[in-house]
XYZ file of C-alpha atoms in Angstrom:
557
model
C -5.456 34.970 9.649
C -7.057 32.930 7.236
C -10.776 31.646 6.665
C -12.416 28.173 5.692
C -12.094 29.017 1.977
C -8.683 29.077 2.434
C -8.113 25.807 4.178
C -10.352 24.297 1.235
C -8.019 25.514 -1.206
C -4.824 24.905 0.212
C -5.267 21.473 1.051
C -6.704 20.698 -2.438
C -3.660 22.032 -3.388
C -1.574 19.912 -1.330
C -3.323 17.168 -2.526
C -2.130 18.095 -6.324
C 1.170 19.032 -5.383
C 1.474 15.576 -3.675
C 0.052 13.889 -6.809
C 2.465 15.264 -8.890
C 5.561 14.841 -6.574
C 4.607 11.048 -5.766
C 6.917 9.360 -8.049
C 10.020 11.400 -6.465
C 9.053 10.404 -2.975
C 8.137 6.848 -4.220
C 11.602 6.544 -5.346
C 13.067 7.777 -2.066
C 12.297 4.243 -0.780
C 15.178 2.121 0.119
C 13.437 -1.565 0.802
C 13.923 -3.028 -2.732
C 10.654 -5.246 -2.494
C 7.756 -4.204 -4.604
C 5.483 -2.508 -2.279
C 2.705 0.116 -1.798
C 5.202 2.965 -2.177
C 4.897 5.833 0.144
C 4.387 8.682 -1.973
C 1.523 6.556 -3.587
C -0.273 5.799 -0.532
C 0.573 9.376 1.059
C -1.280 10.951 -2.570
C -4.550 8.822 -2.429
C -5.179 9.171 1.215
C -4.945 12.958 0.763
C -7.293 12.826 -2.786
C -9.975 11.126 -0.721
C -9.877 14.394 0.923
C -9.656 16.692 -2.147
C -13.082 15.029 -2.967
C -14.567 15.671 -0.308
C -13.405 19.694 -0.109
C -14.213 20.379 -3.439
C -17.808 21.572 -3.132
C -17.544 22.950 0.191
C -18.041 26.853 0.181
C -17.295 29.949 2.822
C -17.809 26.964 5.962
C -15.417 27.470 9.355
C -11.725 26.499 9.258
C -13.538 24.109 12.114
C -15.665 22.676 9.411
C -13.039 22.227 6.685
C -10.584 20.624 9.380
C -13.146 18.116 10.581
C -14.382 16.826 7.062
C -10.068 16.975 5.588
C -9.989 14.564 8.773
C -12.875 12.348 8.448
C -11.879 11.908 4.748
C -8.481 10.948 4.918
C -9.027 8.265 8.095
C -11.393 6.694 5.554
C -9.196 7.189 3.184
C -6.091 6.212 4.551
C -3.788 3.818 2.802
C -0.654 1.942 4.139
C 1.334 3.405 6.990
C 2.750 6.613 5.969
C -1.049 7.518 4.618
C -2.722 6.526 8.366
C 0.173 8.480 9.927
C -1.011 11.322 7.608
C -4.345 10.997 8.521
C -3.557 10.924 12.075
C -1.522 14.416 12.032
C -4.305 16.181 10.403
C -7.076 14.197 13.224
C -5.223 15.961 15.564
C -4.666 19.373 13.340
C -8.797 19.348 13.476
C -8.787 19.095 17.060
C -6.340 21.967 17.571
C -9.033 23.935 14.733
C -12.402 22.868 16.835
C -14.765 25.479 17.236
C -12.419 27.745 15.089
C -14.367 30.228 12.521
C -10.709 31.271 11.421
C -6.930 29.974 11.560
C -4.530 32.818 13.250
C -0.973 32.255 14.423
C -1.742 30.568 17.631
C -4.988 28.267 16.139
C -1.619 26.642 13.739
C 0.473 26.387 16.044
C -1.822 24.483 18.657
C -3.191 22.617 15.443
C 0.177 21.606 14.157
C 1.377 20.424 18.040
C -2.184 18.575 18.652
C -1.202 16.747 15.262
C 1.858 15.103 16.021
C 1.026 14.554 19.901
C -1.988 12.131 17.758
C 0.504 10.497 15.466
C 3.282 9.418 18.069
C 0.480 8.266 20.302
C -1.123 5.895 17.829
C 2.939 4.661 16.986
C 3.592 1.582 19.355
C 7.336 2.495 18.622
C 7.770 5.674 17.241
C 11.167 5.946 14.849
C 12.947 8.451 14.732
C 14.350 10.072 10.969
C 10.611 9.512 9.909
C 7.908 11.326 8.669
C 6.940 12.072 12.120
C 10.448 13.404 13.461
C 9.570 16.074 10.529
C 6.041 16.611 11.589
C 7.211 17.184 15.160
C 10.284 19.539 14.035
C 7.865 21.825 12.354
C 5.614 22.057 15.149
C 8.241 23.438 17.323
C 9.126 25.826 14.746
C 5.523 27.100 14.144
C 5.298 27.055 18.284
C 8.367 29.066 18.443
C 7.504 31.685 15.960
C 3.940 32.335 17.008
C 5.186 33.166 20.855
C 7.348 35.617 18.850
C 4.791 37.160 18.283
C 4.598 36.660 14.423
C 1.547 36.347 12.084
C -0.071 33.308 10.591
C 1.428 33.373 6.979
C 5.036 33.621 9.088
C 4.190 31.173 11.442
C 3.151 28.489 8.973
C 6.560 29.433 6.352
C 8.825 28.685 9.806
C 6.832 25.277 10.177
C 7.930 24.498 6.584
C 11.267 25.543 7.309
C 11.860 23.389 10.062
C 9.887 20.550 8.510
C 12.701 20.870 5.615
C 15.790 21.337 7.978
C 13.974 17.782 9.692
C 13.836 15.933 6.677
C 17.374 16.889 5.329
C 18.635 15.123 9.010
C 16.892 12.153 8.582
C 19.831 10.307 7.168
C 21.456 11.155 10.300
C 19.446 9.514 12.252
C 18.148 6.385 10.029
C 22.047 4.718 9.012
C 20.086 2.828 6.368
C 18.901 6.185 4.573
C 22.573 7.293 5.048
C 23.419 4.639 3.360
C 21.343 4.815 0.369
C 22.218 8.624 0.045
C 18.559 9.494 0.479
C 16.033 11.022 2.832
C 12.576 9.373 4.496
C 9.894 9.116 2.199
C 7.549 10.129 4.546
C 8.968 13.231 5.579
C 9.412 14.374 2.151
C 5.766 13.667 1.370
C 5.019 15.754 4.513
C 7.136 18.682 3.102
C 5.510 18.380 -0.588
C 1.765 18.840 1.368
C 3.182 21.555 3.723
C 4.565 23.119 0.464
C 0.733 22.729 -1.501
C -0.793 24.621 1.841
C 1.902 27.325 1.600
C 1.038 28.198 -2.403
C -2.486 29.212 -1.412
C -1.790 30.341 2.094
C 1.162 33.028 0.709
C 0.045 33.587 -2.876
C -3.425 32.566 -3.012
C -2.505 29.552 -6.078
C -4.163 26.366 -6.175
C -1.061 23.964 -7.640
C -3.114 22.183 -10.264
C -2.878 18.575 -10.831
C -1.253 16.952 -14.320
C -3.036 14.043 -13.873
C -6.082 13.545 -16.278
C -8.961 13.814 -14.421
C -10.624 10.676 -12.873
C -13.603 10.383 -15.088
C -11.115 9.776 -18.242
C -9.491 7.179 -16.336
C -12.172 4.924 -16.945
C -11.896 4.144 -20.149
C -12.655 0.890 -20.989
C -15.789 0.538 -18.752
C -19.066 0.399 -21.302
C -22.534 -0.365 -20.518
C -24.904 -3.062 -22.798
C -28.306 -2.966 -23.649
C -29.248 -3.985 -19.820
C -27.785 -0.907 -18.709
C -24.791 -3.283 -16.490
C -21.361 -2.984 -16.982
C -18.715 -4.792 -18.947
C -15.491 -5.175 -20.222
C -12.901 -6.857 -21.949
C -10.207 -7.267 -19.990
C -7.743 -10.423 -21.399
C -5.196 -9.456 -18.600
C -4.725 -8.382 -15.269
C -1.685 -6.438 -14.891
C -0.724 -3.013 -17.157
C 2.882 -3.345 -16.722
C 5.228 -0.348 -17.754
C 8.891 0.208 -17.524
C 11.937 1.775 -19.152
C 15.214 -0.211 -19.460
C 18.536 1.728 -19.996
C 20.181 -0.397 -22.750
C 22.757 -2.191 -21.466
C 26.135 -1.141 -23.890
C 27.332 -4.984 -24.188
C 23.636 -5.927 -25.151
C 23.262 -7.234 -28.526
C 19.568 -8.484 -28.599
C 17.264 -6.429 -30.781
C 14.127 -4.519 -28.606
C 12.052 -6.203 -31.678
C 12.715 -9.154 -30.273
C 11.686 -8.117 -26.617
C 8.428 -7.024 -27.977
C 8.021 -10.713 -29.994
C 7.936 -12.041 -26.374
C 5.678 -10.035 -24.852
C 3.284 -10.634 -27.407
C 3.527 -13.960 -26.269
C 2.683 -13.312 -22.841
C 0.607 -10.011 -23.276
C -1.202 -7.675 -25.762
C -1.509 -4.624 -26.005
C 2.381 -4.361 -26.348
C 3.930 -0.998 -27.065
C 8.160 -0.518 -27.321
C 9.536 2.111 -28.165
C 13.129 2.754 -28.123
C 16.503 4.822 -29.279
C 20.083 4.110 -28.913
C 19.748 4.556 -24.927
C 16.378 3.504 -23.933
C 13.318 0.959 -24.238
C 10.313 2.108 -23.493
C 7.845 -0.684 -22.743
C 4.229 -1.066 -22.168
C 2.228 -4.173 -21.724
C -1.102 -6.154 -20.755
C -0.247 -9.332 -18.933
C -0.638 -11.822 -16.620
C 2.501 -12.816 -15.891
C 4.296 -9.174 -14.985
C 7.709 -11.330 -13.947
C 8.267 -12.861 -16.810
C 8.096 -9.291 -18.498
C 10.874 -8.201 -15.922
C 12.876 -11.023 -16.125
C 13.336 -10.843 -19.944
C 13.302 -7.315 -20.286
C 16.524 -7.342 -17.751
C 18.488 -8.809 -19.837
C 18.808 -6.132 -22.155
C 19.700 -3.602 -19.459
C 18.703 -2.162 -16.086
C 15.161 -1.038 -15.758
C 13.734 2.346 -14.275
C 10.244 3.933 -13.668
C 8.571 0.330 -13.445
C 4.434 0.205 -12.700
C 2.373 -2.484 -12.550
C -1.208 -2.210 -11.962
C -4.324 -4.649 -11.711
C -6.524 -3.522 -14.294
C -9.137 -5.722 -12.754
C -9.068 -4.460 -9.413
C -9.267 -0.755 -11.082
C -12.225 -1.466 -12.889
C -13.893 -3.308 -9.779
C -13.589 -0.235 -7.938
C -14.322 2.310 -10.959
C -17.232 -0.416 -11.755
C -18.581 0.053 -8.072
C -17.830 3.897 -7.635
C -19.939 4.620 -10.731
C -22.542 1.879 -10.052
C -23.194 3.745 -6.217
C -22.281 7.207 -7.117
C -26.212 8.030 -7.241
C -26.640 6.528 -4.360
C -24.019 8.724 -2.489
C -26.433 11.206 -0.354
C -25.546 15.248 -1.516
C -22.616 17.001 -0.106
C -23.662 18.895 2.638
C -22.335 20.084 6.064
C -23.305 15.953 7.564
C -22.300 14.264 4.864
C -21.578 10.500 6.060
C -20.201 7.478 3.552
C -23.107 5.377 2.190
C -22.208 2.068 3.720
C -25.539 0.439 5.238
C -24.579 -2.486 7.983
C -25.817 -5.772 7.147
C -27.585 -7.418 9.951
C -26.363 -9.306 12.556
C -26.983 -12.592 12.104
C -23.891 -14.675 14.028
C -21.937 -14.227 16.932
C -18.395 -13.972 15.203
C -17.205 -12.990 11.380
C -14.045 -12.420 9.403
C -12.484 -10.197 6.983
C -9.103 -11.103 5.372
C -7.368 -9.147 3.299
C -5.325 -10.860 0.517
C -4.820 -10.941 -3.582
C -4.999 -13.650 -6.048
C -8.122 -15.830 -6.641
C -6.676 -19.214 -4.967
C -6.077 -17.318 -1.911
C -9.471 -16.468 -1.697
C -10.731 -19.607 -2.100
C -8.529 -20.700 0.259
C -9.606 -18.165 3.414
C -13.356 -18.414 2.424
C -12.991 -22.034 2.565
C -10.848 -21.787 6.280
C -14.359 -19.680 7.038
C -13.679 -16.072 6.284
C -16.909 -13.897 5.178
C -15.249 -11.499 3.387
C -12.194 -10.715 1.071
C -10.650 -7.562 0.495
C -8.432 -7.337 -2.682
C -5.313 -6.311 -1.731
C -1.606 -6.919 -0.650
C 1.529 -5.578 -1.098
C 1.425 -3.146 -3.976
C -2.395 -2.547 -3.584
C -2.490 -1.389 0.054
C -6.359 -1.198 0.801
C -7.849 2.139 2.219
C -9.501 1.863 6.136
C -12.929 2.434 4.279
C -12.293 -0.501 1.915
C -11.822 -2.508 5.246
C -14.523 -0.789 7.193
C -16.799 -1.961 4.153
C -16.171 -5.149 4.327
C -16.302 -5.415 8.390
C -19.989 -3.464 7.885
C -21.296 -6.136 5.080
C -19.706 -9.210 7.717
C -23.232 -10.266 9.265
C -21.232 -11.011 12.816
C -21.399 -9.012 16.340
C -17.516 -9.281 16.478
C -15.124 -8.837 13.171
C -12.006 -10.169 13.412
C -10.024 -8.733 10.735
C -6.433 -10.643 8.998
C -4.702 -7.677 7.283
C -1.913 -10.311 5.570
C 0.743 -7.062 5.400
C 2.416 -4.887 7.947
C 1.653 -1.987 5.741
C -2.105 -3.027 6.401
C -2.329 -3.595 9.780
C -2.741 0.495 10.715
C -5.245 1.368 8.266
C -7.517 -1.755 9.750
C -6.854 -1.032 12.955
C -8.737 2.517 12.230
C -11.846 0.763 11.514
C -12.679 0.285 15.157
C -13.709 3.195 16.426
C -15.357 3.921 13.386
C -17.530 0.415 12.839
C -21.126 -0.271 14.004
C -20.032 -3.599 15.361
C -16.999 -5.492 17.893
C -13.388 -5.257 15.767
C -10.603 -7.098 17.159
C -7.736 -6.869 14.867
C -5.005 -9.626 15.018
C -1.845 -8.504 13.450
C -0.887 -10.997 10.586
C 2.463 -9.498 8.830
C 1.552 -12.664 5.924
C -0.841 -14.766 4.539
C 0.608 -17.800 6.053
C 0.197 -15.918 9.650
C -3.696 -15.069 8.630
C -4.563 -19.116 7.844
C -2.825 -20.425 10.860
C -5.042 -17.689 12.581
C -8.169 -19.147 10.645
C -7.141 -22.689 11.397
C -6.708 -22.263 15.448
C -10.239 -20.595 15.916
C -12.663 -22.228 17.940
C -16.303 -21.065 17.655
C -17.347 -21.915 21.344
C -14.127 -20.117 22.863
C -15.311 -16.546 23.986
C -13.466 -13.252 21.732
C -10.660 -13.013 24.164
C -9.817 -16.224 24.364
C -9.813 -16.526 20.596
C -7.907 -13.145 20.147
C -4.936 -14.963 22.459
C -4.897 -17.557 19.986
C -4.864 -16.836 17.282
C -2.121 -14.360 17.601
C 0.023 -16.586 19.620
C -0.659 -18.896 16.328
C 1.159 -16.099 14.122
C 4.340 -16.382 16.161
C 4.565 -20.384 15.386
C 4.831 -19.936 11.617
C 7.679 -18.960 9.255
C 6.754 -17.504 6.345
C 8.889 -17.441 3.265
C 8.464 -15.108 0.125
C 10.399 -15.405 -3.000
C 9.760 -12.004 -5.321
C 11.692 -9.588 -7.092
C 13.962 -6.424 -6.376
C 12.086 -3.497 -7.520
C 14.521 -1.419 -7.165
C 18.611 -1.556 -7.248
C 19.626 -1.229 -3.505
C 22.066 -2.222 -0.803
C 19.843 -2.828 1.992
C 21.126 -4.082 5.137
C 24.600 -4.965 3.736
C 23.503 -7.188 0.585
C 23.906 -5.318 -3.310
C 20.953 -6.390 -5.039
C 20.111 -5.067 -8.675
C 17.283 -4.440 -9.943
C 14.924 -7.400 -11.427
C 16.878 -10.473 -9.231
C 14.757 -12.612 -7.327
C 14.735 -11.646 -3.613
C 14.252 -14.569 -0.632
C 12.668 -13.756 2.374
C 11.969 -15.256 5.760
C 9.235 -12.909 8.187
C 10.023 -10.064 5.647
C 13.461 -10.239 5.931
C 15.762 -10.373 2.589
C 17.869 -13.256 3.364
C 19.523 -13.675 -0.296
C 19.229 -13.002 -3.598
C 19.273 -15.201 -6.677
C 18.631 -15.383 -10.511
C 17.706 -19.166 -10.420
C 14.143 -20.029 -9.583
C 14.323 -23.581 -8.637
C 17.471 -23.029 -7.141
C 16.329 -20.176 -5.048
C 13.288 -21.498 -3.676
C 15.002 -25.229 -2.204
C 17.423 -23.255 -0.614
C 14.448 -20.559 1.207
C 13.333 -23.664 2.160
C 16.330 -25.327 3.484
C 16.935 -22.384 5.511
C 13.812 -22.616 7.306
C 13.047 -26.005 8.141
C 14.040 -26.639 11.614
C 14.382 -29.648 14.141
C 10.767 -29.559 15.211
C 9.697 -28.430 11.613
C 6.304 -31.094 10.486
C 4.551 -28.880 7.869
C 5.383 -27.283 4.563
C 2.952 -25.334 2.385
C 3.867 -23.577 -0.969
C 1.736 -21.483 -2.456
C 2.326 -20.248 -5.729
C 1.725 -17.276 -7.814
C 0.404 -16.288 -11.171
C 3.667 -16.492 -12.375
C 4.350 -19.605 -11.711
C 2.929 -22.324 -14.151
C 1.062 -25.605 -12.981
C 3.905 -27.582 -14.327
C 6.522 -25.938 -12.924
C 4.873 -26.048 -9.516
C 4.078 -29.559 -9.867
C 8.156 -29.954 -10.653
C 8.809 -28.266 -7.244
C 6.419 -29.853 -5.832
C 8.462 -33.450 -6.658
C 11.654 -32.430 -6.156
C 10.443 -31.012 -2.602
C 9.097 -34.560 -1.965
C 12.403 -36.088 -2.962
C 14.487 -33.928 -0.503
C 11.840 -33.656 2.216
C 9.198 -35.654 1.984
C 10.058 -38.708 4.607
C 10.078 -34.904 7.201
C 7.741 -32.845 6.765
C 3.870 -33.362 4.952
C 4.599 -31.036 2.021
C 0.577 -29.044 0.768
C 0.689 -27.253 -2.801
C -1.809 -24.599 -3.295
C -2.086 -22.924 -6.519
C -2.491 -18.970 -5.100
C -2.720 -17.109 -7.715
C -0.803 -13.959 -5.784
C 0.838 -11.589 -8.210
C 4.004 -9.949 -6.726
C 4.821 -12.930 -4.748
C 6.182 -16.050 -7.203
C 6.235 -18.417 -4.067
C 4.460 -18.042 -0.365
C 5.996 -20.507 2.133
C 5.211 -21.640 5.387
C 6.648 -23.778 7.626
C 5.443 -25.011 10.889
């Protein structure tokens, strides 16, 4: 049996474990597009937790369940962190009214858990994270009507969880394929496996990452007491690149370039390796040149921006962030209600923005598809959106569950249409009529979202052979509705032919929006030759977007 002190520590612990083990389950994902990896998302949904933990003392395993579960539905990022966040909702419920956790209080708490987590799935899959939830529920079920203790009850949930995940290539052919297991499931395993250290031995795994107050760094405050910084470029980009055997050029000269594009360039390297750093905007370019002296591992790219934003806004409200005490609640105050209807889209890249704020959206949430914003980042923005009823654009399929958590939890109406891109979330803007009712705007704007087709030229993150294409590592990746259609290593080439393939009979509009990789020049190029091939078809729109990740948005209609 074991008290609240001991649910404290052991999922603090499973929140370090996780945080150390993220960049092994990040790498367990097969979809070669740059994304919010799972092990990444998984991590900082269960730190907002660790947080809030951390100074509670000798409260109810009741207590400790309920404020793990608050914090991680506000703090839940992407869709393996809200399907997190949903097994431990339920793992509170099972825990209500508990003062301690025995055999049967797991058991019930692990079951209640994934009975929440394949309810809030519109089509569960199985081979996930939640096939190895569910597996170790049975186990722990199983185990406790055998009459065994807590400690053994929870070690036969982490057994099954384990014999789950090593199946999952059995029953997902495209992890088969790829020789590895889900993401998700392993990410489940690594928390079940932090719980376990405490709950068995009574150790807290400790976290190797620096703490977060030495992450902010470069965040100084002048004479006026306000913040600043000097930040020449967005994106810290690091990789390694395993030197290619046949490759002649010099890693001197790789560094000459990306002092060209960048500063604060560091390259290190030996007869096997290069080990880059850099401060850019143009993280492509980086890629694309550093390929060509090998194939490149371990890459990260991060907006520096966007960090210091958030440090810049945690540090500028952290006094106003009421004590932690048994009713602790966020400090987010509603703005009033001024207008009948508001919006909140969620996209990255300052041309974007402009764009939706100029379509009529209130507020912007930086984000996308590497920086997968938290359900309290959205239920912040919905809160300062002076409108009875939100309607909320998440841009991303890896968005959509985290906003659609900010219903139940947000002072005013939500309705949350499900835009997979950015070219779904304007054609939403653009069909909205005020004097419609919120039903009758709901209907269309989602039926607008099935009349686009959205095209997205990027590049392959990883090396993979995803659903029967070979792609390496660093080649530009064509996609229509999120679907790799080809590959290429030509630019121009690669974009007339995304666009080729989705022009159809009835096809009248083409807008390309393009990134912060993409010069004005060589978008004005595209923008002629597009004219040239298709101009006397379709009424061609250029919009300078500014999205990182993404060299070219398309959409057709």
């Amino acid at each position: 049996m074991f008290n609240g002190n001991a649910l404290r520590d052991a999922m603090i612990s499973a929140a370090n474990h996780l945080s150390n083990q993220k960049k092994r389950v990040d790498d367990l994902n097969v979809f070669p597009v740059p994304d919010g990896d799972t092990g990444t998302n998984m991590s900082m949904t269960l730190g907002n937790a660790a947080r809030e933990l951390v100074n509670l003392q000798d409260e109810s395993v009741s207590k400790i369940a309920s404020v793990t579960a608050a914090a991680l539905l506000r703090g839940a990022r992407g869709n393996s962190g809200v399907i997190t966040s949903l097994l431990f909702r339920g793992f509170a419920n099972g825990l209500k009214d508990q003062t301690q956790m025995d055999a049967k209080g797991i058991a019930n708490a692990l079951t209640l858990g994934v009975e929440a987590a394949y309810k809030a799935v519109m089509k569960p899959t199985e081979g996930t994270i939640l096939t190895v939830a569910r597996v170790a529920s049975e186990k722990a079920v199983a185990a406790q009507k055998a009459g065994k203790d807590a400690l053994n009850v929870f070690e036969e949930a982490l057994l099954g969880a384990r014999e789950a995940l090593a199946e999952t290539p059995e029953l997902l052919p495209v992890l088969k394929k790829a020789g590895v297991v889900d993401a998700g499931g392993q990410g489940f395993v690594i928390i079940l496996e932090g719980m376990l250290s405490v709950l068995k031995d009574g150790i807290i795994i400790q976290s190797e990452s620096a703490p977060a107050e030495k992450v902010v760094e470069d965040i100084s405050r002048n004479a006026a007491g306000e913040f600043e910084t000097d930040i020449t470029f967005t994106y810290c980009t690091e990789f390694i690149v395993n030197r290619a055997a046949d490759c002649e050029k010099e890693p001197a000269d790789l560094r000459h370039y990306l002092e060209s594009i960048g500063d604060c360039v560091v390259v290190v390297d030996d007869e096997e390796i290069i080990k880059v750093h850099v401060h850019t905007d143009h993280p492509g370019k980086a890629l694309e040149e550093a390929i060509s002296y090998g194939q490149m591992v371990h890459l990260k790219i991060e907006n520096m921006r966007d960090q210091h934003e958030r440090a810049k806004h945690d540090a500028e409200n952290s006094s106003k962030k009421p004590a932690m005490n048994s009713e602790r609640t966020e400090a987010i105050t509603p703005v009033a209600i001024t207008k009948p209807y508001g919006f909140v889209a969620v996209s990255a890249g300052d041309g974007l923005a402009d764009l939706f704020t100029e379509l009529g959206v209130d507020t912007i949430v930086s984000g996308g598809q590497t920086m997968n914003p938290s359900t309290d980042d959205i239920l912040r923005a919905v809160e300062s959106t002076p409108a009875e009823t939100v309607f909320v654009l998440p841009n991303n399929k890896n968005i959509i569950m985290a906003a659609e958590q900010t219903v139940p939890l947000s002072t005013r109406k939500v309705v949350v249409i499900h835009t997979r891109s950015i070219p779904q979330g304007v054609s939403s803007m653009l069909v909205f009529d005020p004097d419609a009712d919120a039903d009758t705007n709901t209907i269309a704007m989602r039926d607008a979202c099935e009349r686009i087709t959205t095209g997205q030229i990027t590049f392959a993150a990883r090396d993979s052979d995803f659903d029967g294409q070979t792609i390496q590592k660093g080649q530009l990746l064509a996609m229509v509705n999120g679907k790799i259609t080809f590959t290429e290593t030509d630019m121009d080439r690669c974009l007339t032919k995304l666009v080729r393939s989705m022009i159809k009979k009835d096809s009248q509009f083409l807008t390309v929006m393009y990134g912060s990789d993409i010069s004005d020049n060589a978008a004005a190029d595209i923008e002629e030759q597009l004219n040239k091939l298709y101009g006397d078809k379709l009424e061609i729109t250029l919009i300078n977007g500014g999205q990182p990740i993404y060299y070219y948005i398309l959409s057709v209609e």
